[in-house]
């Protein structure tokens, strides 16, 4: 277990995982017909780091990238949002950056995603080659269930990094982040539970707890059950438009979602986590952090792309006042 703000640290938050190149046709066009693709970056762990950095935290993103213009594009984008990349560079002939193609859709045609991430450089990342100095002096370390799903190597690396962080006194945070295109619920659940002994704060979508862990009940019952069974310090469950709940030290907290005119929902869950962790790191209690997470997620939904390009003032105002759809003059 850990105590927040127990001592001075060099880095507030370290995250570890894959970032991909996002390629999207203009809205209203189809991938099979488009003549142009908009490019951006996206990945759960870097999305969380960017949200936290924009909300005042010192954040480091740990990963492995191809030593190429595409790899440098990722690090340049992260630095532009205040995140420090800590990178193992892959200069082999097979080095590559994963990509995904996102085609926006409106009802009745949904948004579609096609992944092209097989054999990306990050899938071969081992603890010995990663620059982990920041991890060992950070206040929090975050990764998600996407990372161990990408390869057996990353499953072992994830476990090692969680163990290293905890041994160093760094609080560990894990988000289930289940992706059905990567593995089955049974395989995911088995791996998640193997990692639980190394985790202080568990974050999960309510649906993922039911799908992968086989638990039943309402959100507070699920969070309380996981809290007691695995002895987490905190369990946070997100519920989409129904808000979020958290259980810490046996006490339960609930938070409504803030309404938003959705431009792009992708990355809103990561924005919630980034807002929640940033507020905890900056001294807020769990209830306060849930409000800031909800506000960050709501603001993200109004922004195109994966990233929560928000300001601390916007998040504070929404968390405190519930929002204002007028014009700021």
mmCIF file of N, CA, C and O in Angstrom, residues 243-295:
data_model
loop_
_atom_site.group_PDB
_atom_site.id
_atom_site.type_symbol
_atom_site.label_atom_id
_atom_site.label_comp_id
_atom_site.label_asym_id
_atom_site.label_seq_id
_atom_site.Cartn_x
_atom_site.Cartn_y
_atom_site.Cartn_z
ATOM 1 N N UNK A 243 -22.448 7.774 -14.939
ATOM 2 C CA UNK A 243 -21.466 8.320 -14.015
ATOM 3 C C UNK A 243 -20.440 7.301 -13.548
ATOM 4 O O UNK A 243 -20.057 6.393 -14.290
ATOM 5 N N UNK A 244 -20.003 7.440 -12.310
ATOM 6 C CA UNK A 244 -18.944 6.582 -11.778
ATOM 7 C C UNK A 244 -19.151 6.391 -10.288
ATOM 8 O O UNK A 244 -19.869 7.144 -9.631
ATOM 9 N N UNK A 245 -18.502 5.342 -9.763
ATOM 10 C CA UNK A 245 -18.511 5.094 -8.326
ATOM 11 C C UNK A 245 -17.099 4.734 -7.904
ATOM 12 O O UNK A 245 -16.275 4.317 -8.722
ATOM 13 N N UNK A 246 -16.829 4.908 -6.622
ATOM 14 C CA UNK A 246 -15.535 4.502 -6.071
ATOM 15 C C UNK A 246 -15.741 3.974 -4.660
ATOM 16 O O UNK A 246 -16.647 4.421 -3.944
ATOM 17 N N UNK A 247 -14.898 3.023 -4.299
ATOM 18 C CA UNK A 247 -14.856 2.522 -2.925
ATOM 19 C C UNK A 247 -13.422 2.639 -2.440
ATOM 20 O O UNK A 247 -12.492 2.132 -3.082
ATOM 21 N N UNK A 248 -13.252 3.341 -1.334
ATOM 22 C CA UNK A 248 -11.926 3.490 -0.718
ATOM 23 C C UNK A 248 -12.075 3.230 0.773
ATOM 24 O O UNK A 248 -12.952 3.819 1.418
ATOM 25 N N UNK A 249 -11.205 2.356 1.299
ATOM 26 C CA UNK A 249 -11.245 2.007 2.720
ATOM 27 C C UNK A 249 -12.662 1.588 3.152
ATOM 28 O O UNK A 249 -13.066 1.836 4.289
ATOM 29 N N UNK A 250 -13.417 1.009 2.220
ATOM 30 C CA UNK A 250 -14.755 0.541 2.542
ATOM 31 C C UNK A 250 -15.851 1.574 2.383
ATOM 32 O O UNK A 250 -17.037 1.238 2.476
ATOM 33 N N UNK A 251 -15.499 2.845 2.178
ATOM 34 C CA UNK A 251 -16.488 3.900 1.984
ATOM 35 C C UNK A 251 -16.801 4.055 0.502
ATOM 36 O O UNK A 251 -15.894 4.041 -0.336
ATOM 37 N N UNK A 252 -18.080 4.233 0.166
ATOM 38 C CA UNK A 252 -18.509 4.326 -1.229
ATOM 39 C C UNK A 252 -18.828 5.773 -1.606
ATOM 40 O O UNK A 252 -19.366 6.542 -0.790
ATOM 41 N N UNK A 253 -18.510 6.118 -2.857
ATOM 42 C CA UNK A 253 -18.756 7.455 -3.394
ATOM 43 C C UNK A 253 -19.403 7.305 -4.769
ATOM 44 O O UNK A 253 -19.055 6.402 -5.528
ATOM 45 N N UNK A 254 -20.316 8.215 -5.102
ATOM 46 C CA UNK A 254 -20.962 8.205 -6.407
ATOM 47 C C UNK A 254 -20.814 9.564 -7.071
ATOM 48 O O UNK A 254 -20.806 10.602 -6.403
ATOM 49 N N UNK A 255 -20.700 9.549 -8.408
ATOM 50 C CA UNK A 255 -20.549 10.777 -9.184
ATOM 51 C C UNK A 255 -21.370 10.669 -10.462
ATOM 52 O O UNK A 255 -21.256 9.685 -11.200
ATOM 53 N N UNK A 256 -22.217 11.661 -10.728
ATOM 54 C CA UNK A 256 -22.960 11.697 -11.987
ATOM 55 C C UNK A 256 -22.040 12.098 -13.129
ATOM 56 O O UNK A 256 -21.013 12.763 -12.927
ATOM 57 N N UNK A 257 -22.418 11.711 -14.339
ATOM 58 C CA UNK A 257 -21.725 12.198 -15.534
ATOM 59 C C UNK A 257 -22.234 13.599 -15.867
ATOM 60 O O UNK A 257 -23.395 13.929 -15.582
ATOM 61 N N UNK A 258 -21.381 14.415 -16.447
ATOM 62 C CA UNK A 258 -21.787 15.724 -16.942
ATOM 63 C C UNK A 258 -22.209 15.590 -18.406
ATOM 64 O O UNK A 258 -21.549 14.907 -19.185
ATOM 65 N N UNK A 259 -23.302 16.234 -18.759
ATOM 66 C CA UNK A 259 -23.781 16.139 -20.136
ATOM 67 C C UNK A 259 -22.820 16.845 -21.084
ATOM 68 O O UNK A 259 -22.131 17.802 -20.706
ATOM 69 N N UNK A 260 -22.768 16.353 -22.323
ATOM 70 C CA UNK A 260 -21.887 16.944 -23.329
ATOM 71 C C UNK A 260 -22.479 16.724 -24.708
ATOM 72 O O UNK A 260 -23.100 15.690 -24.974
ATOM 73 N N UNK A 261 -22.305 17.705 -25.596
ATOM 74 C CA UNK A 261 -22.611 17.521 -27.008
ATOM 75 C C UNK A 261 -21.408 16.806 -27.620
ATOM 76 O O UNK A 261 -20.339 17.395 -27.774
ATOM 77 N N UNK A 262 -21.575 15.536 -27.946
ATOM 78 C CA UNK A 262 -20.434 14.707 -28.308
ATOM 79 C C UNK A 262 -19.977 14.954 -29.737
ATOM 80 O O UNK A 262 -20.746 14.777 -30.681
ATOM 81 N N UNK A 263 -18.706 15.357 -29.856
ATOM 82 C CA UNK A 263 -18.035 15.456 -31.149
ATOM 83 C C UNK A 263 -17.287 14.168 -31.451
ATOM 84 O O UNK A 263 -17.335 13.644 -32.563
ATOM 85 N N UNK A 264 -16.590 13.641 -30.442
ATOM 86 C CA UNK A 264 -15.810 12.412 -30.601
ATOM 87 C C UNK A 264 -15.688 11.752 -29.231
ATOM 88 O O UNK A 264 -15.042 12.296 -28.336
ATOM 89 N N UNK A 265 -16.308 10.571 -29.038
ATOM 90 C CA UNK A 265 -16.251 9.923 -27.727
ATOM 91 C C UNK A 265 -14.942 9.189 -27.462
ATOM 92 O O UNK A 265 -14.664 8.821 -26.318
ATOM 93 N N UNK A 266 -14.129 8.930 -28.495
ATOM 94 C CA UNK A 266 -12.913 8.139 -28.329
ATOM 95 C C UNK A 266 -11.965 8.852 -27.362
ATOM 96 O O UNK A 266 -11.671 10.032 -27.518
ATOM 97 N N UNK A 267 -11.493 8.127 -26.375
ATOM 98 C CA UNK A 267 -10.556 8.688 -25.401
ATOM 99 C C UNK A 267 -11.214 9.285 -24.175
ATOM 100 O O UNK A 267 -10.503 9.724 -23.257
ATOM 101 N N UNK A 268 -12.553 9.276 -24.100
ATOM 102 C CA UNK A 268 -13.199 9.909 -22.944
ATOM 103 C C UNK A 268 -12.944 9.112 -21.655
ATOM 104 O O UNK A 268 -12.825 9.704 -20.576
ATOM 105 N N UNK A 269 -12.846 7.780 -21.772
ATOM 106 C CA UNK A 269 -12.508 6.991 -20.589
ATOM 107 C C UNK A 269 -11.110 7.290 -20.084
ATOM 108 O O UNK A 269 -10.875 7.387 -18.870
ATOM 109 N N UNK A 270 -10.167 7.446 -21.001
ATOM 110 C CA UNK A 270 -8.801 7.814 -20.620
ATOM 111 C C UNK A 270 -8.772 9.211 -19.999
ATOM 112 O O UNK A 270 -8.019 9.465 -19.052
ATOM 113 N N UNK A 271 -9.588 10.113 -20.543
ATOM 114 C CA UNK A 271 -9.665 11.458 -19.977
ATOM 115 C C UNK A 271 -10.166 11.417 -18.541
ATOM 116 O O UNK A 271 -9.666 12.139 -17.671
ATOM 117 N N UNK A 272 -11.167 10.561 -18.289
ATOM 118 C CA UNK A 272 -11.657 10.405 -16.919
ATOM 119 C C UNK A 272 -10.529 9.980 -15.991
ATOM 120 O O UNK A 272 -10.334 10.562 -14.913
ATOM 121 N N UNK A 273 -9.775 8.969 -16.398
ATOM 122 C CA UNK A 273 -8.689 8.471 -15.552
ATOM 123 C C UNK A 273 -7.638 9.557 -15.335
ATOM 124 O O UNK A 273 -7.166 9.759 -14.206
ATOM 125 N N UNK A 274 -7.257 10.252 -16.416
ATOM 126 C CA UNK A 274 -6.266 11.314 -16.277
ATOM 127 C C UNK A 274 -6.726 12.404 -15.330
ATOM 128 O O UNK A 274 -5.956 12.902 -14.502
ATOM 129 N N UNK A 275 -8.010 12.803 -15.438
ATOM 130 C CA UNK A 275 -8.545 13.824 -14.541
ATOM 131 C C UNK A 275 -8.614 13.343 -13.110
ATOM 132 O O UNK A 275 -8.294 14.094 -12.173
ATOM 133 N N UNK A 276 -9.027 12.091 -12.926
ATOM 134 C CA UNK A 276 -9.104 11.529 -11.581
ATOM 135 C C UNK A 276 -7.721 11.471 -10.923
ATOM 136 O O UNK A 276 -7.535 11.934 -9.782
ATOM 137 N N UNK A 277 -6.748 10.904 -11.641
ATOM 138 C CA UNK A 277 -5.411 10.755 -11.060
ATOM 139 C C UNK A 277 -4.751 12.104 -10.804
ATOM 140 O O UNK A 277 -4.080 12.289 -9.779
ATOM 141 N N UNK A 278 -4.939 13.047 -11.717
ATOM 142 C CA UNK A 278 -4.345 14.371 -11.523
ATOM 143 C C UNK A 278 -4.869 15.020 -10.245
ATOM 144 O O UNK A 278 -4.107 15.632 -9.483
ATOM 145 N N UNK A 279 -6.163 14.878 -10.021
ATOM 146 C CA UNK A 279 -6.728 15.497 -8.817
ATOM 147 C C UNK A 279 -6.245 14.803 -7.556
ATOM 148 O O UNK A 279 -5.977 15.456 -6.533
ATOM 149 N N UNK A 280 -6.111 13.488 -7.575
ATOM 150 C CA UNK A 280 -5.586 12.773 -6.410
ATOM 151 C C UNK A 280 -4.134 13.168 -6.152
ATOM 152 O O UNK A 280 -3.744 13.406 -5.005
ATOM 153 N N UNK A 281 -3.350 13.236 -7.205
ATOM 154 C CA UNK A 281 -1.945 13.622 -7.054
ATOM 155 C C UNK A 281 -1.828 15.030 -6.484
ATOM 156 O O UNK A 281 -0.949 15.322 -5.666
ATOM 157 N N UNK A 282 -2.744 15.906 -6.888
ATOM 158 C CA UNK A 282 -2.699 17.299 -6.436
ATOM 159 C C UNK A 282 -3.417 17.516 -5.111
ATOM 160 O O UNK A 282 -3.656 18.660 -4.716
ATOM 161 N N UNK A 283 -3.758 16.424 -4.410
ATOM 162 C CA UNK A 283 -4.246 16.547 -3.044
ATOM 163 C C UNK A 283 -5.732 16.399 -2.850
ATOM 164 O O UNK A 283 -6.210 16.481 -1.707
ATOM 165 N N UNK A 284 -6.503 16.172 -3.926
ATOM 166 C CA UNK A 284 -7.939 16.029 -3.774
ATOM 167 C C UNK A 284 -8.316 14.680 -3.189
ATOM 168 O O UNK A 284 -7.593 13.692 -3.342
ATOM 169 N N UNK A 285 -9.475 14.630 -2.519
ATOM 170 C CA UNK A 285 -9.952 13.352 -2.006
ATOM 171 C C UNK A 285 -10.672 12.600 -3.114
ATOM 172 O O UNK A 285 -10.776 13.072 -4.254
ATOM 173 N N UNK A 286 -11.178 11.410 -2.814
ATOM 174 C CA UNK A 286 -11.765 10.565 -3.841
ATOM 175 C C UNK A 286 -12.999 11.214 -4.472
ATOM 176 O O UNK A 286 -13.170 11.202 -5.699
ATOM 177 N N UNK A 287 -13.865 11.793 -3.655
ATOM 178 C CA UNK A 287 -15.073 12.426 -4.196
ATOM 179 C C UNK A 287 -14.712 13.569 -5.128
ATOM 180 O O UNK A 287 -15.297 13.718 -6.212
ATOM 181 N N UNK A 288 -13.767 14.373 -4.731
ATOM 182 C CA UNK A 288 -13.305 15.492 -5.555
ATOM 183 C C UNK A 288 -12.683 14.978 -6.844
ATOM 184 O O UNK A 288 -12.921 15.523 -7.938
ATOM 185 N N UNK A 289 -11.902 13.918 -6.748
ATOM 186 C CA UNK A 289 -11.246 13.358 -7.929
ATOM 187 C C UNK A 289 -12.266 12.775 -8.901
ATOM 188 O O UNK A 289 -12.108 12.883 -10.121
ATOM 189 N N UNK A 290 -13.318 12.131 -8.398
ATOM 190 C CA UNK A 290 -14.367 11.627 -9.282
ATOM 191 C C UNK A 290 -15.014 12.761 -10.057
ATOM 192 O O UNK A 290 -15.285 12.636 -11.261
ATOM 193 N N UNK A 291 -15.264 13.875 -9.400
ATOM 194 C CA UNK A 291 -15.870 15.027 -10.080
ATOM 195 C C UNK A 291 -14.948 15.566 -11.162
ATOM 196 O O UNK A 291 -15.395 15.903 -12.266
ATOM 197 N N UNK A 292 -13.665 15.656 -10.865
ATOM 198 C CA UNK A 292 -12.709 16.154 -11.853
ATOM 199 C C UNK A 292 -12.539 15.165 -13.008
ATOM 200 O O UNK A 292 -12.367 15.570 -14.156
ATOM 201 N N UNK A 293 -12.572 13.863 -12.693
ATOM 202 C CA UNK A 293 -12.527 12.883 -13.763
ATOM 203 C C UNK A 293 -13.729 12.993 -14.682
ATOM 204 O O UNK A 293 -13.604 12.960 -15.915
ATOM 205 N N UNK A 294 -14.919 13.119 -14.084
ATOM 206 C CA UNK A 294 -16.139 13.252 -14.881
ATOM 207 C C UNK A 294 -16.105 14.516 -15.732
ATOM 208 O O UNK A 294 -16.528 14.498 -16.905
ATOM 209 N N UNK A 295 -15.612 15.599 -15.175
ATOM 210 C CA UNK A 295 -15.543 16.846 -15.925
ATOM 211 C C UNK A 295 -14.561 16.736 -17.092
ATOM 212 O O UNK A 295 -14.846 17.197 -18.211
#
